XYZ file of C-alpha atoms in Angstrom:
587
model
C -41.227 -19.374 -30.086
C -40.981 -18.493 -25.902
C -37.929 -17.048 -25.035
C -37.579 -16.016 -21.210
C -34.737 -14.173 -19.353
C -33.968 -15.519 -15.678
C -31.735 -13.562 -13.451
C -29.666 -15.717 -10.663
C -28.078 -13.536 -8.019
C -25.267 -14.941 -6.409
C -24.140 -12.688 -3.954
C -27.359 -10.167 -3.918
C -31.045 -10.892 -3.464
C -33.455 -9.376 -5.593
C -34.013 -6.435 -8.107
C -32.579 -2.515 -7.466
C -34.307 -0.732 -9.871
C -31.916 2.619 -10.796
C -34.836 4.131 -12.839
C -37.899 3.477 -14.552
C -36.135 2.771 -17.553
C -33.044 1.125 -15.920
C -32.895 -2.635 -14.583
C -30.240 -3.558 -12.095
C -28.139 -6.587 -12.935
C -26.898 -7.161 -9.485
C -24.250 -9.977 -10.377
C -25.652 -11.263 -12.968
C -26.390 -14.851 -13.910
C -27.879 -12.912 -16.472
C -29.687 -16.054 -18.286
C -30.901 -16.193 -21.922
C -32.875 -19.685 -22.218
C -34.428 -20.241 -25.564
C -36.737 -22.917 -27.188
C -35.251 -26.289 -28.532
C -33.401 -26.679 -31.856
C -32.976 -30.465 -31.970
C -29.792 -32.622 -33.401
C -27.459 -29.627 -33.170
C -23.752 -30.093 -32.342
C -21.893 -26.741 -31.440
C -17.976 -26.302 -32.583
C -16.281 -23.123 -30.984
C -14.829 -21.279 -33.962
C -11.630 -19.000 -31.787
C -10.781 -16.743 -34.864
C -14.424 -15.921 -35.070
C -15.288 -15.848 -31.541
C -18.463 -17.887 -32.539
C -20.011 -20.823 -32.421
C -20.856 -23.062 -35.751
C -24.155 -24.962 -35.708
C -24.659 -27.583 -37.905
C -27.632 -30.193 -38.618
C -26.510 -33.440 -38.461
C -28.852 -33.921 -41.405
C -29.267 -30.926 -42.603
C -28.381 -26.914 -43.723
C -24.962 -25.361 -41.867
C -25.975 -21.800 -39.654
C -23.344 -19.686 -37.665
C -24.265 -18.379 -34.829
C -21.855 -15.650 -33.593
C -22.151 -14.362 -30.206
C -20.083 -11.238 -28.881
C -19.918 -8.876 -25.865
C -18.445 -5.806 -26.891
C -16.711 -2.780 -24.879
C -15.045 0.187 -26.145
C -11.653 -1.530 -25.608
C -10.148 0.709 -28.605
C -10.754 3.972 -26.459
C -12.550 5.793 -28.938
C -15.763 6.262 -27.575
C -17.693 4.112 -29.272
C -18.252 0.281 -28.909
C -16.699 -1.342 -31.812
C -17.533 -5.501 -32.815
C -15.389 -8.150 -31.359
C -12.332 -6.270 -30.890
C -9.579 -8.942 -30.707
C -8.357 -7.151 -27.329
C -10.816 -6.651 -25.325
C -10.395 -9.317 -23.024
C -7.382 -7.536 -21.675
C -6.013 -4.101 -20.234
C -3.085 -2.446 -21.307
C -1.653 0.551 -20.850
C 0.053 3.778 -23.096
C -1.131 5.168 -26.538
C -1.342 1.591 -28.298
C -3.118 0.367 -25.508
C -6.687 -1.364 -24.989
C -9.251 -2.115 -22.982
C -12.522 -0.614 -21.821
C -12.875 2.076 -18.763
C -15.316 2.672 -16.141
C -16.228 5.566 -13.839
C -17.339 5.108 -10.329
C -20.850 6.541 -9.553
C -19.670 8.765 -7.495
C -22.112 12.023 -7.927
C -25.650 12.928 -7.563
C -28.153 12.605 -9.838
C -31.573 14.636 -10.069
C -34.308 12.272 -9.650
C -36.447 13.509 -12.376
C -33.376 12.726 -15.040
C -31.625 9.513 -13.325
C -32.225 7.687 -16.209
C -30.605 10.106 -18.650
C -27.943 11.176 -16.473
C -26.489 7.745 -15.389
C -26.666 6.678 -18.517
C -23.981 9.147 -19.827
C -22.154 8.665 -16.924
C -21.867 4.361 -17.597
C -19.656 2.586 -19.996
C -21.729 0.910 -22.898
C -21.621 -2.249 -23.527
C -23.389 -5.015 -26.108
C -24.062 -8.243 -26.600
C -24.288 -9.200 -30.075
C -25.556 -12.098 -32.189
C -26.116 -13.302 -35.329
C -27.955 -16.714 -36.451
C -30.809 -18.761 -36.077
C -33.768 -17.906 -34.406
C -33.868 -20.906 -31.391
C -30.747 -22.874 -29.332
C -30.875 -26.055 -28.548
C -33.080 -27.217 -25.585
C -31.020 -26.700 -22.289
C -28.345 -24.787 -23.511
C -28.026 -21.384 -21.925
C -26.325 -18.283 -22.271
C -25.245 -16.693 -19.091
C -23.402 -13.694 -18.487
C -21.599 -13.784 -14.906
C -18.792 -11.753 -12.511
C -16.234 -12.738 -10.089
C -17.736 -12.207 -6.069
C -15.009 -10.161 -5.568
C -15.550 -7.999 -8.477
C -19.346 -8.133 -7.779
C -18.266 -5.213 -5.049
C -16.971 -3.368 -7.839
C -19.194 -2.745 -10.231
C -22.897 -2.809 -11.299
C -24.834 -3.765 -15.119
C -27.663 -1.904 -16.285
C -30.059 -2.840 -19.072
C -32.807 -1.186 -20.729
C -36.242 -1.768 -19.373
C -38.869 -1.158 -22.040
C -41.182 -3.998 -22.013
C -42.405 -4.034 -25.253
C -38.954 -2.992 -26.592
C -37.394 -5.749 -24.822
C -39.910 -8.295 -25.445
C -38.870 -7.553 -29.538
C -35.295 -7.938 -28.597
C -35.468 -11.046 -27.202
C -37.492 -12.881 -29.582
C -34.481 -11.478 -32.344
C -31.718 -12.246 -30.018
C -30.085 -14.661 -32.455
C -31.310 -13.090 -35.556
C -28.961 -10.403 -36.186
C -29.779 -8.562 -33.181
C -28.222 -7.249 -29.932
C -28.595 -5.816 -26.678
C -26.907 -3.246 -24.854
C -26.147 -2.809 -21.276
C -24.426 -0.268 -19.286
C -21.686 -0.711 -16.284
C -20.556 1.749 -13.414
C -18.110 1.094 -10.712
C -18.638 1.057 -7.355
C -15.141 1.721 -5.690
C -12.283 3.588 -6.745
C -8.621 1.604 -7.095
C -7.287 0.988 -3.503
C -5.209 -1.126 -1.684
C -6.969 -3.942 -1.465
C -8.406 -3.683 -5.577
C -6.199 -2.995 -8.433
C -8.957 -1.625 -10.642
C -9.396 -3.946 -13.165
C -12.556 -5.627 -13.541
C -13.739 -8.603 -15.911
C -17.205 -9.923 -17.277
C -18.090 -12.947 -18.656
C -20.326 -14.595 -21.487
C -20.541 -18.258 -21.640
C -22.437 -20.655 -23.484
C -23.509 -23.444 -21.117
C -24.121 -27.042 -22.936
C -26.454 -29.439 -20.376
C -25.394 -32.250 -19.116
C -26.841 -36.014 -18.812
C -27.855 -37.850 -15.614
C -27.740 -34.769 -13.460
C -24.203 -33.352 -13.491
C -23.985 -29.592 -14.028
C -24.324 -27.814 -17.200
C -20.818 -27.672 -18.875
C -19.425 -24.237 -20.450
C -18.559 -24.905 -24.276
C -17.895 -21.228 -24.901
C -17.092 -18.013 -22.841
C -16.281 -15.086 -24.113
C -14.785 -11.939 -21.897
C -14.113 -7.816 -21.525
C -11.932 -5.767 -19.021
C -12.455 -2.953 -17.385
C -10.206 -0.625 -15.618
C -11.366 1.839 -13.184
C -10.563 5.596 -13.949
C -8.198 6.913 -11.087
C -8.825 9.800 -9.299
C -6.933 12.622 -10.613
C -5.462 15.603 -8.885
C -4.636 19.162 -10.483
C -1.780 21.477 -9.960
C -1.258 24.938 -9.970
C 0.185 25.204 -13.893
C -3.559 24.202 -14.867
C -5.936 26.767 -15.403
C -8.672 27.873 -12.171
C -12.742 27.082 -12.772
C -13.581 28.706 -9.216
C -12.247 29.286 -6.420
C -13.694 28.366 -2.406
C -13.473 29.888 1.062
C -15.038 30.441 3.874
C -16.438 33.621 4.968
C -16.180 34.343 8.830
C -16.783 37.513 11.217
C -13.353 38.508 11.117
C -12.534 37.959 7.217
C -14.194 40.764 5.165
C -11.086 42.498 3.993
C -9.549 38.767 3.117
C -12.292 38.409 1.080
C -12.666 41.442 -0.449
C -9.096 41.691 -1.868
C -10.241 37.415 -2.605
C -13.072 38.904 -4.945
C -10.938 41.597 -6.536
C -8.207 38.850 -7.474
C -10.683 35.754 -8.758
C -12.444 38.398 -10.993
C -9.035 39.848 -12.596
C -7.932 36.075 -12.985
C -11.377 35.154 -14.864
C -12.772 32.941 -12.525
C -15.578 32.291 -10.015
C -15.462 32.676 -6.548
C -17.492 30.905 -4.221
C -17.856 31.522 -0.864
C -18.942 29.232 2.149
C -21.287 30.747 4.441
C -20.841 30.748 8.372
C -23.931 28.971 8.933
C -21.942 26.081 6.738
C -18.987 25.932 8.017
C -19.470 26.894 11.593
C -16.162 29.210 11.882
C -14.247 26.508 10.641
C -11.977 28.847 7.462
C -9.693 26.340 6.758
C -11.105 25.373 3.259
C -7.656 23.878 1.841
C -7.367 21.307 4.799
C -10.978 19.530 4.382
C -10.962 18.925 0.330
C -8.866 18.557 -2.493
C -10.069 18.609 -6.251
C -10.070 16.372 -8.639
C -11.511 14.383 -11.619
C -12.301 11.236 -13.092
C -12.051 10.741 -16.588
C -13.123 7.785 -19.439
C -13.313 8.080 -23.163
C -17.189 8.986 -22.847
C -17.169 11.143 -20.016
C -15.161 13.053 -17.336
C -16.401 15.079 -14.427
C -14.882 16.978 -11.124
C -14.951 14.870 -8.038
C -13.949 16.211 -4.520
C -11.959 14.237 -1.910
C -12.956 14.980 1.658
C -10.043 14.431 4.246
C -10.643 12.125 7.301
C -10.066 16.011 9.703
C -13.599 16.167 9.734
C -13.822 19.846 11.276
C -16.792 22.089 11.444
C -16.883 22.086 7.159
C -17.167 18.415 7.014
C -20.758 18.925 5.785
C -19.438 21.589 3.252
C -18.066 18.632 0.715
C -21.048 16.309 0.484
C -24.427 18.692 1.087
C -23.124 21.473 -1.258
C -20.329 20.156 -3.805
C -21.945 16.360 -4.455
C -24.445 17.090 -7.163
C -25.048 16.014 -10.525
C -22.252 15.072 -12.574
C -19.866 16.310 -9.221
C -19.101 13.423 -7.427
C -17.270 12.934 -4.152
C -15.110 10.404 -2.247
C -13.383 10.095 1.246
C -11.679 7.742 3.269
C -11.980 7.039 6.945
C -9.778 6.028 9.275
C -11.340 3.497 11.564
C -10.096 3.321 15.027
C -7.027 5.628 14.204
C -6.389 8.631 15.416
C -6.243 11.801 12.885
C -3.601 14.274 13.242
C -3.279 17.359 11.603
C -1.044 15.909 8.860
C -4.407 14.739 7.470
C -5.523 17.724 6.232
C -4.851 18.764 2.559
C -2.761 21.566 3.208
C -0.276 18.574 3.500
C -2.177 17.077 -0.177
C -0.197 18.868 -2.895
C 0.563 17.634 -6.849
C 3.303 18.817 -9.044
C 3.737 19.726 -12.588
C 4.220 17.099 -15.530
C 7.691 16.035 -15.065
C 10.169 13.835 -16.947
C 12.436 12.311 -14.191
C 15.575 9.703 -15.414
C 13.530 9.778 -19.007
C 10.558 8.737 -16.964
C 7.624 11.066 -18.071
C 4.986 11.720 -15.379
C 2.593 13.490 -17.603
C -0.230 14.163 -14.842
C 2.837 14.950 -12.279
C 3.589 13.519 -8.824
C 1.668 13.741 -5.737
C 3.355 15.169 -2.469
C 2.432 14.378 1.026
C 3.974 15.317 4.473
C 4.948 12.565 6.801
C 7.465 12.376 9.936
C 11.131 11.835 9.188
C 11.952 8.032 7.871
C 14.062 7.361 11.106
C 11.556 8.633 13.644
C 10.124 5.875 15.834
C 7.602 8.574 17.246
C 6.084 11.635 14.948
C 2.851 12.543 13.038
C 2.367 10.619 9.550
C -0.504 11.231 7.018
C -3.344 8.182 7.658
C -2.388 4.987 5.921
C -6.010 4.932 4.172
C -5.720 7.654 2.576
C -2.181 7.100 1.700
C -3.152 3.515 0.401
C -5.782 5.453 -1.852
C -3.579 7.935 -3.288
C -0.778 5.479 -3.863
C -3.489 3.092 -5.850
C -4.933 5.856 -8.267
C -1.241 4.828 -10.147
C -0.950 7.547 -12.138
C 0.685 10.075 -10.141
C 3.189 7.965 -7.998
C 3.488 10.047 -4.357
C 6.324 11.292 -3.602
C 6.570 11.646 0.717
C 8.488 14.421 2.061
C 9.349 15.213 5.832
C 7.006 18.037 6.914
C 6.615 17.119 11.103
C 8.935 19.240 12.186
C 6.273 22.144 11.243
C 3.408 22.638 14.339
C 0.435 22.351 11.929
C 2.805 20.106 9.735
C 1.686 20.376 6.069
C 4.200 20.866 2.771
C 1.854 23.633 1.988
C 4.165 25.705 4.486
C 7.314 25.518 2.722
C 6.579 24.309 -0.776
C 4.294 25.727 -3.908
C 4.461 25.312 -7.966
C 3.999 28.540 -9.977
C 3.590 28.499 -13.791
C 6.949 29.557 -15.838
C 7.049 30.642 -19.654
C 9.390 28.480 -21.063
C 10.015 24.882 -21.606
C 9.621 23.518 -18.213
C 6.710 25.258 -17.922
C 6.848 25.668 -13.805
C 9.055 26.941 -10.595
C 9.412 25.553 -7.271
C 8.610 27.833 -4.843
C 10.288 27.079 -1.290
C 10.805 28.721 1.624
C 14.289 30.045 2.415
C 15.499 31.503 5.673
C 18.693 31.462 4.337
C 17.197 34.058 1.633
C 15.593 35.641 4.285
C 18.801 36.638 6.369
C 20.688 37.569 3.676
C 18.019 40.010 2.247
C 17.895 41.412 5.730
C 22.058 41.679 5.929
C 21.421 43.552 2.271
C 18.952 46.034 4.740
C 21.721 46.466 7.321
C 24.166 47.123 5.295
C 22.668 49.377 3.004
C 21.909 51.596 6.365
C 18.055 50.077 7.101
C 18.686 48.397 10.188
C 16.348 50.226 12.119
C 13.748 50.123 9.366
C 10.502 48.457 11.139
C 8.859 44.744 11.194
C 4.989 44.895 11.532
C 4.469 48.026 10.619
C 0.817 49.279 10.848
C -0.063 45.957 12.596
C -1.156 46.194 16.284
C 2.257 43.759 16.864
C 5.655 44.406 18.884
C 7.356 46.186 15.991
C 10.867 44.570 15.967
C 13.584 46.081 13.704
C 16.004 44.310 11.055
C 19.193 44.686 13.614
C 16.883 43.117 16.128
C 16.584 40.415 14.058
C 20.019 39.705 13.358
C 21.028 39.773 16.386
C 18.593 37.598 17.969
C 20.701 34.239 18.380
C 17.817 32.321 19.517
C 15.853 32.802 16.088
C 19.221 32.549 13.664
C 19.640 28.865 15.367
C 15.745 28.027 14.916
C 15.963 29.336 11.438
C 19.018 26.969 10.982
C 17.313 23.960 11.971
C 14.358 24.804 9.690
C 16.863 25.404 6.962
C 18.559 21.920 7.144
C 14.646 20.593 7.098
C 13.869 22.340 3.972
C 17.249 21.561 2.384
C 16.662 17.610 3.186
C 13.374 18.099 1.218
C 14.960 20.528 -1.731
C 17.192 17.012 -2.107
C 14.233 14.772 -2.446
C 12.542 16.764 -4.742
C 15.174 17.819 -7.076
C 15.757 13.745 -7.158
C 12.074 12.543 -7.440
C 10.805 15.671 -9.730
C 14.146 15.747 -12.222
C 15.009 19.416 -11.027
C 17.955 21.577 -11.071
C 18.466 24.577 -9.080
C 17.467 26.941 -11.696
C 14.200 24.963 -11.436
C 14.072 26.275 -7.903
C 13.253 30.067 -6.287
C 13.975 30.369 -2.293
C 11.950 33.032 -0.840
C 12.968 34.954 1.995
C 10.834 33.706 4.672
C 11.586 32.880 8.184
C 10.706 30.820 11.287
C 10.065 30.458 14.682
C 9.985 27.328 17.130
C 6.710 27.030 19.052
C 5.742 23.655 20.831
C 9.505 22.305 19.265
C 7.930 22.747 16.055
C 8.096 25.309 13.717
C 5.557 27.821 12.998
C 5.957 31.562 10.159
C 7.462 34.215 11.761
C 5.628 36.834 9.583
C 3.049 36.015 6.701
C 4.686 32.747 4.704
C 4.458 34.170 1.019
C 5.033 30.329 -0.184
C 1.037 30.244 1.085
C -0.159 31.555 -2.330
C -3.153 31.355 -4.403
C -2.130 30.797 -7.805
C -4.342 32.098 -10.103
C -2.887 31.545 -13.880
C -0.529 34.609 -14.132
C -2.183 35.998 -10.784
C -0.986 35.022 -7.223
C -2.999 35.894 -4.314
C 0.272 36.293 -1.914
C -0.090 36.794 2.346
C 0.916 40.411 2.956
C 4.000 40.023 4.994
C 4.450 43.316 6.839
C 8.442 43.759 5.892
C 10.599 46.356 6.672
C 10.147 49.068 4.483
C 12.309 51.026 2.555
C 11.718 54.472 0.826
C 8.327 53.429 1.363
C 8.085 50.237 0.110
C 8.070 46.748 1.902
C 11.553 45.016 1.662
C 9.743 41.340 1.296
C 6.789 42.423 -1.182
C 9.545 44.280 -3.245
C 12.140 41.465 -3.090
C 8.766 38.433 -4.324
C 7.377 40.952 -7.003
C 10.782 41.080 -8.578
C 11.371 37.099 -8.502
C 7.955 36.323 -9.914
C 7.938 39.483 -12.078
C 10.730 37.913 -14.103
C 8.397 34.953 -14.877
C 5.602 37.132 -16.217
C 3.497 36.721 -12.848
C 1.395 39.559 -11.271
C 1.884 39.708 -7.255
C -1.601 40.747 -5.140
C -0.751 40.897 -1.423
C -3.746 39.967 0.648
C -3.297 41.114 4.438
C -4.446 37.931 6.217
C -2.668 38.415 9.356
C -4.923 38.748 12.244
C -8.159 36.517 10.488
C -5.409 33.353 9.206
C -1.454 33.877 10.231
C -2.203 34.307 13.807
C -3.819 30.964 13.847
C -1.661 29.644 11.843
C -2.455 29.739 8.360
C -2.352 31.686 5.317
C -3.851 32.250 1.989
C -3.435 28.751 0.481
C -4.547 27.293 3.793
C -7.934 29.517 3.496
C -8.445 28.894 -0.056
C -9.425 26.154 -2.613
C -8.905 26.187 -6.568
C -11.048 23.653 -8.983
C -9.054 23.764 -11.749
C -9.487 22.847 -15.724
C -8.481 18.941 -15.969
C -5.587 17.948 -17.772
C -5.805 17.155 -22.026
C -3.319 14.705 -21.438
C -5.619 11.257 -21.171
C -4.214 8.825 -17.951
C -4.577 5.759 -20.436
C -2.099 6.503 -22.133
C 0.603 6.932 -19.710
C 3.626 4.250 -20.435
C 3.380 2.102 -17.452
């Protein structure tokens, strides 16, 4: 018996060999042509998902013929599931899942490696030994999904070479599929493969299919983390004017458990801002799940940082550009946050919401996040966005007003926002208790200004008012989009001040945190002190106290407030992914 395997490429040209071991399928015709069997007619059995072969005079053989998938989710590929020719979502739901080779592999271990990292899949048959002469079985992909995803097979020559010649003898084959691109706006994920029996035809028309079977694939999403989830490590930059940042960084990441790693100067070229160029996340599939890092289109002097140190093997990255559009500073991922699983209108969002900073709704003119990467964000599904109005800040991320902090009862969070209101009346409290001349700024090189001062400057009180009705307009949309109450909300006493018509901290913006489990790493904001003790530090330990959190105060203020950051803007957390598995969200 010859048997011989053909493979037509449609919309690639020639072999990509992944490995020694590995073939490339690049979109497959993958053909199966076998020796003649004369005086056979074929009857497509559906129950069965076979074919029935019969002699005209002679014995009756079945010939069943199956690609599998792990459609059940369980991590193993099961035979002729019934639905896996279909995707659905939620706990009862089906279909197969693929990751996108995304990450680096060592070269010496590609083979291995990838392997883990694909989604297994196998042809099976059963039968006779030889088809009919002509009749072909070819497996075969959309062009459109032939962007999206690559087949692998096994390449062992001698091991192959037994396969074949078994092929319809109670034997199979397995391959192994990757995707190439994550969901986005212009593909919804799902992917399909085909497996069809193709009958010849006489006097030169094309061969006819008599049988096709088919599996879907979804895409994993790209999943982001929030601060409720338990830290891994913990990045930042280290600079000429940061050592006391990052020494009181060290002390915290090693009481919290953790790892800290820190970017070098020669990296990242003075550039500290290590929450604007990434944000952390993970992809995740019934076989495998692994970290994967999304670079923002800023681009700074830590661009490199992203894809020559964090890309590696079984880290993989992703970014998107923005072609012929200018970036503003709401790209950055200060302005990239997630929530908290919430339950909103008995909707459960078990992997949370994202939040992103754009202009107001009604502004004709004003700064907006970059459409690609909203399109991305908005296509990963499971975390529907939720946009809030951050351009009336100068450096214009939520980051600045707005953090999640882990709670011990049943909602299991608190938003954190920033509260002038709090602010003034904690500073009223001062006055009136006889501290009005008790200091701003103390032991900083600043203007010291005192708490009357402040009160009585008119010019601040009406910034701070404006910033107030800004913050209130987004404690509105999040109380409506995350299911909140006000007791699911604590305002901290922080206040502003207008620079450029936009507004920028006044002192060090506690909302800026690290959080750390129980732990948060907390800019030290030179208050007014009292008997001693700092006013603002004393006021924060007590709200966060009551929720079983530990306060460290971290004296950024000449290496991050004065330009306009803070902790959380100097900092980035890789965090433990969530148990909860995104195929089983109720869509």
């Amino acid at each position: 018996m010859v048997i011989s395997m053909n493979l037509w490429l449609h919309f690639s040209s020639g072999y990509i060999y992944l490995a020694p071991s590995l073939t490339f399928l690049p979109v497959a015709l993958f053909e199966l042509q076998m020796a003649p069997l004369r005086y056979i007619s074929l009857v497509y059995s559906r129950p069965k998902a076979a074919y029935e072969l019969q002699w005209h005079r002679g014995p009756v053989y079945l010939t069943e013929i199956s690609l599998d998938v792990d459609a059940d989710r369980d991590g193993q590929v099961e035979r002729n599931n019934p639905n896996k020719g279909s995707w659905m979502w939620g706990p009862n739901g089906h279909g197969a899942i693929l990751l996108v080779n995304c990450d680096s592999e060592h070269t010496c271990r590609k083979s291995l490696d990838n392997l883990k990292d694909m989604s297994p899949m196998v042809l099976r048959t059963s039968g006779p030994a030889k088809l009919p002469e002509g009749y072909k079985l070819t497996m075969h992909i959309s062009q459109g999904d032939a962007e999206c995803v690559r087949v692998f097979r096994t390449r062992s020559t001698a091991g192959m070479h037994q396969t074949l010649k078994n092929l319809f003898y109670k034997s199979f084959m397995n391959f192994y599929v990757e995707g190439l691109r994550f969901p986005d706006k212009d593909f919804e994920g799902l992917i399909s493969i085909n497996l069809s029996m193709l009958e010849p035809s006489s006097q030169g028309f094309p061969e006819t299919p008599i049988f096709t079977d088919r599996v879907v694939f979804r895409v994993a999403p790209w999943i982001m983390t929030p601060n409720t989830l338990d830290p891994v490590e913990v990045f930042v930059c280290s600079t000429t004017d940061n050592d006391q940042f990052l020494k009181r960084m060290r002390r915290l990441v090693e009481n919290s458990g953790c790892k800290l790693k820190i970017c070098p100067e020669d990296m990242n070229r003075g550039d500290r801002w290590m929450q604007d160029e990434i944000e952390f996340g993970y992809i995740d599939s019934p076989h495998q799940r692994f970290p994967v890092v999304l670079d923002s289109p800023r681009d700074g002097d830590l661009q490199d940082f992203p894809y020559d140190v964090l890309l590696g093997q079984d880290f993989g990255y992703v970014t998107r550009t923005a072609y012929g559009k200018e970036v503003s500073s709401l790209d950055s991922f200060g302005n990239l946050e997630v929530s908290p699983p919430v339950t909103v209108n008995g909707k459960n969002y078990p992997l949370g919401r994202i939040i992103i900073g754009v202009a107001f709704p009604t502004a004709t003119e004003g700064r907006n996040m970059t459409k690609v990467v909203q399109d991305f964000l908005w296509a990963q599904k499971v975390q529907e966005p939720i946009a809030l109005f951050s351009d009336w800040l100068l450096v214009g991320h939520v980051d600045e007003f707005m953090t999640f902090v882990p709670a011990p009862d049943k909602k299991g969070f608190r938003l954190l926002l920033a509260s002038p209101d709090a602010s003034y009346k904690l500073f009223r409290g001062l006055q009136n208790g006889g501290h009005g001349q008790a200091k701003m700024f103390d032991g900083r090189p600043s203007v010291r200004i005192t708490v009357d001062e402040i009160l009585s400057d008119e010019k601040l009180k009406a910034e701070n008012n404006y910033v107030q009705s800004c913050i209130d307009w987004n404690r509105d949309v999040l109380k409506r989009e995350l299911g909140l109450d006000d007791d699911d909300i604590i305002d901290l006493p922080i206040l502003f001040r207008v620079m450029e018509n936009r507004a920028v901290a006044y002192y060090p913006d506690m909302v800026n945190m690290i959080v750390l489990g129980k732990n948060l790493g907390i800019p030290k904001p030179f208050g007014p002190k009292v008997d001693g003790r700092c006013a603002l530090e004393a006021e924060m330990t007590s709200l966060m106290g009551g929720l079983g959190l530990s306060c460290t105060y971290i004296d950024d203020f000449a290496s991050y407030h004065k330009l306009l950051g803070e902790v959380h803007c100097g900092s980035n957390v890789r965090r433990e992914p969530f148990s909860f598995k995104w195929w089983n969200l109720e869509m």
